Every structure is written in C-alpha cells, then in structure tokens.
Amino acid sequence: MIIELRPELIRMTWKDFVYHQVIEHCNYTGSRTFSLQEILKEKLKIFQSYRPNNKHTEAKIRQQLQVLRDDNLISFLDNTGHYTLRGIDLLDAEKEEVSSINLTKETPEKREYLVETYVRKVKWAKQAIDLLGHYCLFHDCKNTFLCEDGKPYIEVHHIIPLCHGGEDRIWNLSVLCAHHHRMAHFSDLETRKSVKKFLLEEIVVRI
Ligand SMILES: [Zn+2]
Ligand SMILES: [Zn+2]
C-alpha cells in the first residue's frame, strides 16, 4: 500500500528525506537516540511510498544514515546499533522550553549544558529523575532547594555528552545539583574526567 506524501517531501533528496524522517521519529519518541530497526518499524511504508520503484529500501536507508553520519548530523553508537541525532536541531519539546536563550551562539558543549539545565518535560529527563530521584548523585551530595511544585531542584546530565556521541538512554544519564552539574561541564580536564568516572560507576549501582 502506497501512502500519498506531500509533493515537497517527494521532491527531497534521499539524504534530506531520511534526515527529515529521523527528526520526526525523534520528536515522536522524545529522544535523540534511535536505531535503524526502530526507523524501519515506524517508517517503512513511508519510505516505500517516497520511491515506490526502489526495491532495496532498507539498504538505501542504511546507506543514507552513513551519509548523514559523514556530515556529522548523526553519530553512530557502535556497540548497540543505535544512532544519536546531534546537537543543533532541537526536538520540539526542547525548543519550547529553551526558547528564551539563543543557542545558536553557543558551542556544542555549552549548548548541551543549557539544554540539559532548562529541559524538564522531555522523556529522557523524566525517565532519569523517576529512576534516580531528586538528589545529586555526586558523593551523596544533598545540595538542593525546593521548587514551586514542592520537589527538590535537580538537573539531568548526559555522562558522555550527546555532542561527543553519547546516548539519550538511561545508562548515560545522571542527576546532579546545579553546582556539580557545572563542575561536570566546566571544570579542568582532570576534575571532569574524575566526575565522569565516578558517575559511570555510580550509575551501574543505581539502575
Ligand atoms: Zn550535563
Ligand atoms: Zn551535588
């Protein structure tokens, strides 16, 4: 069965079309991490409708993901077959929440810190707080304050940053107080390394 697609979609190149579908998929799941299998499961009919005569849709998508990776638009997470949609294109839920800051001026690391700090509603942030709680993981730090909703203030942090190919999955997420979150991003290299090592070990115990 062929789905009728909008003409502007049909006119897209394979690369742009795959990228467009990946962004749509990530907006739908609320996560920047995805796998080829997930994309195929959700989107196969759409891809077949885009170029009905192509008999090798799966191979074509795989090839285009490689092209997107070469262009640094996505990165490949070798061990699990997952990809991560990289920085610049924020998901809809994120855009809404960070609309007050101008992210285009920021470096990828700073941008990631700002997004992590401001975003509360997206799936990965909720999942981390549900599982890890409202208190900073760093050496059982209790540094927090109560928010308007009566809950302790907490920030969600990607242990390996997305802009360095980290995943939007629970084993790469941690919760930190504002002070230790800044430390994880902006301290000297040795300190940053030790925070990362501590969190990677701590997360294994917690989840
Ligand atoms: Zn962070
Ligand atoms: Zn702390």
CSV table of C-alpha atoms and ligand atoms in Angstrom, one decimal:
chain,number,residue,atom,x,y,z
A,1,MET,CA,0.0,0.0,0.0
A,2,ILE,CA,1.3,3.4,-1.0
A,3,ILE,CA,0.7,6.4,1.2
A,4,GLU,CA,0.3,9.7,-0.6
A,5,LEU,CA,3.1,12.1,0.5
A,6,ARG,CA,3.2,15.9,0.2
A,7,PRO,CA,4.9,17.0,-3.0
A,8,GLU,CA,7.7,18.8,-1.1
A,9,LEU,CA,8.6,15.5,0.6
A,10,ILE,CA,8.7,13.7,-2.8
A,11,ARG,CA,11.0,16.4,-4.2
A,12,MET,CA,13.5,15.9,-1.4
A,13,THR,CA,16.8,14.0,-2.0
A,14,TRP,CA,17.2,10.7,-0.3
A,15,LYS,CA,19.5,12.2,2.3
A,16,ASP,CA,17.2,15.1,3.2
A,17,PHE,CA,14.2,12.7,3.3
A,18,VAL,CA,15.9,10.2,5.6
A,19,TYR,CA,17.1,13.1,7.9
A,20,HIS,CA,13.6,14.6,7.9
A,21,GLN,CA,12.1,11.2,8.9
A,22,VAL,CA,14.7,10.7,11.6
A,23,ILE,CA,13.9,14.1,13.2
A,24,GLU,CA,10.2,13.3,13.0
A,25,HIS,CA,10.9,9.9,14.7
A,26,CYS,CA,12.9,11.5,17.5
A,27,ASN,CA,10.2,14.1,18.1
A,28,TYR,CA,7.7,11.3,18.3
A,29,THR,CA,9.8,9.3,20.9
A,30,GLY,CA,11.1,12.4,22.7
A,31,SER,CA,14.7,11.0,22.5
A,32,ARG,CA,17.6,11.8,20.2
A,33,THR,CA,18.7,8.2,20.2
A,34,PHE,CA,17.3,5.8,17.7
A,35,SER,CA,18.1,2.6,15.8
A,36,LEU,CA,17.7,1.5,12.1
A,37,GLN,CA,15.3,-1.2,13.3
A,38,GLU,CA,13.0,1.4,15.0
A,39,ILE,CA,13.1,3.7,11.9
A,40,LEU,CA,12.2,0.7,9.7
A,41,LYS,CA,9.4,-0.4,12.0
A,42,GLU,CA,7.8,3.1,12.1
A,43,LYS,CA,8.6,4.3,8.7
A,44,LEU,CA,9.0,1.5,6.1
A,45,LYS,CA,5.7,2.3,4.4
A,46,ILE,CA,6.6,6.0,4.2
A,47,PHE,CA,9.9,5.2,2.6
A,48,GLN,CA,8.3,2.8,0.2
A,49,SER,CA,5.8,5.5,-0.8
A,50,TYR,CA,8.6,8.0,-1.3
A,51,ARG,CA,10.3,5.9,-4.0
A,52,PRO,CA,7.9,3.1,-4.9
A,53,ASN,CA,10.2,1.7,-7.6
A,54,ASN,CA,13.1,1.2,-5.2
A,55,LYS,CA,13.4,-2.5,-4.3
A,56,HIS,CA,16.2,-2.0,-1.7
A,57,THR,CA,14.7,0.5,0.7
A,58,GLU,CA,16.4,-0.9,3.8
A,59,ALA,CA,19.9,-0.8,2.2
A,60,LYS,CA,19.2,2.7,0.9
A,61,ILE,CA,18.2,4.0,4.3
A,62,ARG,CA,21.3,2.3,5.8
A,63,GLN,CA,23.5,4.0,3.2
A,64,GLN,CA,21.9,7.4,3.8
A,65,LEU,CA,22.4,7.1,7.6
A,66,GLN,CA,26.1,6.6,6.7
A,67,VAL,CA,26.0,9.8,4.6
A,68,LEU,CA,24.3,11.7,7.5
A,69,ARG,CA,27.0,10.4,9.8
A,70,ASP,CA,29.7,11.6,7.4
A,71,ASP,CA,28.1,15.1,7.5
A,72,ASN,CA,28.1,15.0,11.4
A,73,LEU,CA,24.3,15.2,11.5
A,74,ILE,CA,24.0,12.0,13.4
A,75,SER,CA,26.6,9.8,15.2
A,76,PHE,CA,26.8,6.0,15.3
A,77,LEU,CA,27.0,4.2,18.7
A,78,ASP,CA,28.9,1.1,17.6
A,79,ASN,CA,28.2,-1.3,20.4
A,80,THR,CA,24.4,-1.2,20.3
A,81,GLY,CA,23.4,-0.4,16.7
A,82,HIS,CA,21.9,2.9,17.9
A,83,TYR,CA,22.4,6.4,16.4
A,84,THR,CA,22.2,9.8,18.1
A,85,LEU,CA,20.8,12.9,16.4
A,86,ARG,CA,23.4,15.6,17.1
A,87,GLY,CA,23.0,19.0,18.7
A,88,ILE,CA,21.8,21.7,16.5
A,89,ASP,CA,18.3,20.5,15.7
A,90,LEU,CA,16.4,20.6,19.0
A,91,LEU,CA,13.4,18.4,19.5
A,92,ASP,CA,10.0,20.3,19.6
A,93,ALA,CA,9.6,19.7,23.4
A,94,GLU,CA,13.1,21.1,23.9
A,95,LYS,CA,12.6,24.2,21.7
A,96,GLU,CA,9.6,25.2,23.7
A,97,GLU,CA,11.4,25.1,27.0
A,98,VAL,CA,14.7,26.8,25.9
A,99,SER,CA,13.1,29.4,23.7
A,100,SER,CA,14.4,32.2,25.9
A,101,ILE,CA,18.1,31.5,25.3
A,102,ASN,CA,19.9,31.9,22.0
A,103,LEU,CA,21.5,28.6,21.5
A,104,THR,CA,23.0,29.3,18.0
A,105,LYS,CA,25.7,31.4,19.6
A,106,GLU,CA,26.9,28.6,21.9
A,107,THR,CA,29.5,25.9,21.4
A,108,PRO,CA,28.1,22.3,21.3
A,109,GLU,CA,29.3,21.7,24.9
A,110,LYS,CA,27.7,24.9,26.3
A,111,ARG,CA,24.6,24.3,24.2
A,112,GLU,CA,24.2,20.8,25.6
A,113,TYR,CA,24.6,22.1,29.2
A,114,LEU,CA,22.0,24.8,28.6
A,115,VAL,CA,19.5,22.3,27.1
A,116,GLU,CA,20.1,19.8,29.9
A,117,THR,CA,19.6,22.5,32.5
A,118,TYR,CA,16.4,24.0,31.1
A,119,VAL,CA,14.6,21.0,29.7
A,120,ARG,CA,12.2,19.3,32.2
A,121,LYS,CA,9.5,17.7,30.1
A,122,VAL,CA,11.2,15.5,27.6
A,123,LYS,CA,11.2,11.8,28.0
A,124,TRP,CA,14.8,11.2,28.8
A,125,ALA,CA,14.8,13.9,31.5
A,126,LYS,CA,11.7,12.5,33.2
A,127,GLN,CA,13.0,8.9,33.0
A,128,ALA,CA,16.2,9.8,34.7
A,129,ILE,CA,14.6,11.7,37.5
A,130,ASP,CA,12.0,8.9,38.0
A,131,LEU,CA,14.7,6.3,38.3
A,132,LEU,CA,17.5,8.2,40.0
A,133,GLY,CA,15.5,10.6,42.2
A,134,HIS,CA,15.7,14.3,43.1
A,135,TYR,CA,19.1,14.2,44.8
A,136,CYS,CA,22.6,14.8,43.3
A,137,LEU,CA,24.4,11.5,42.6
A,138,PHE,CA,27.8,13.0,43.3
A,139,HIS,CA,29.1,11.5,46.6
A,140,ASP,CA,25.6,11.6,48.1
A,141,CYS,CA,25.6,15.4,47.9
A,142,LYS,CA,22.4,16.8,49.4
A,143,ASN,CA,22.7,20.3,47.9
A,144,THR,CA,19.3,21.4,46.6
A,145,PHE,CA,16.3,23.6,47.3
A,146,LEU,CA,12.6,23.1,47.0
A,147,CYS,CA,10.9,24.3,43.7
A,148,GLU,CA,7.4,25.8,43.4
A,149,ASP,CA,6.0,22.3,42.9
A,150,GLY,CA,7.5,21.3,46.3
A,151,LYS,CA,10.0,19.0,44.7
A,152,PRO,CA,13.8,19.3,45.2
A,153,TYR,CA,15.6,21.0,42.3
A,154,ILE,CA,17.7,18.7,40.2
A,155,GLU,CA,19.4,18.8,36.8
A,156,VAL,CA,19.8,15.8,34.4
A,157,HIS,CA,23.2,15.3,32.9
A,158,HIS,CA,24.5,13.1,30.0
A,159,ILE,CA,27.6,11.4,31.3
A,160,ILE,CA,29.0,11.2,27.8
A,161,PRO,CA,27.8,14.3,26.1
A,162,LEU,CA,25.5,13.9,23.0
A,163,CYS,CA,27.8,16.2,21.1
A,164,HIS,CA,30.5,13.6,21.7
A,165,GLY,CA,28.3,10.7,20.6
A,166,GLY,CA,26.7,9.8,24.0
A,167,GLU,CA,23.3,8.2,24.1
A,168,ASP,CA,20.0,9.5,25.3
A,169,ARG,CA,19.5,6.3,27.2
A,170,ILE,CA,19.3,5.7,31.0
A,171,TRP,CA,22.8,4.2,31.3
A,172,ASN,CA,24.2,7.5,30.0
A,173,LEU,CA,22.1,9.7,32.3
A,174,SER,CA,22.6,11.0,35.8
A,175,VAL,CA,21.1,13.6,38.1
A,176,LEU,CA,23.2,16.4,39.6
A,177,CYS,CA,22.7,19.5,41.6
A,178,ALA,CA,23.4,22.8,39.9
A,179,HIS,CA,26.9,23.2,41.3
A,180,HIS,CA,28.1,19.7,40.5
A,181,HIS,CA,26.4,19.9,37.0
A,182,ARG,CA,28.5,23.0,36.2
A,183,MET,CA,31.5,21.2,37.6
A,184,ALA,CA,30.9,18.2,35.3
A,185,HIS,CA,30.9,20.6,32.3
A,186,PHE,CA,33.2,23.4,33.1
A,187,SER,CA,35.9,22.3,35.5
A,188,ASP,CA,39.5,21.5,34.4
A,189,LEU,CA,40.1,18.3,32.5
A,190,GLU,CA,41.3,16.2,35.4
A,191,THR,CA,38.2,17.1,37.5
A,192,ARG,CA,35.9,16.5,34.6
A,193,LYS,CA,37.4,13.1,34.0
A,194,SER,CA,37.1,12.1,37.7
A,195,VAL,CA,33.4,13.2,37.8
A,196,LYS,CA,32.7,11.2,34.6
A,197,LYS,CA,34.4,8.1,36.1
A,198,PHE,CA,32.5,8.4,39.3
A,199,LEU,CA,29.2,8.8,37.6
A,200,LEU,CA,29.8,5.9,35.2
A,201,GLU,CA,30.5,3.6,38.2
A,202,GLU,CA,27.7,5.1,40.3
A,203,ILE,CA,25.0,4.6,37.6
A,204,VAL,CA,25.7,0.9,37.3
A,205,VAL,CA,24.9,0.5,41.0
A,206,ARG,CA,21.7,2.7,40.8
A,207,ILE,CA,20.0,1.2,37.8
B,1,ZN,ZN,25.3,17.9,31.7
B,2,ZN,ZN,25.8,17.9,44.1
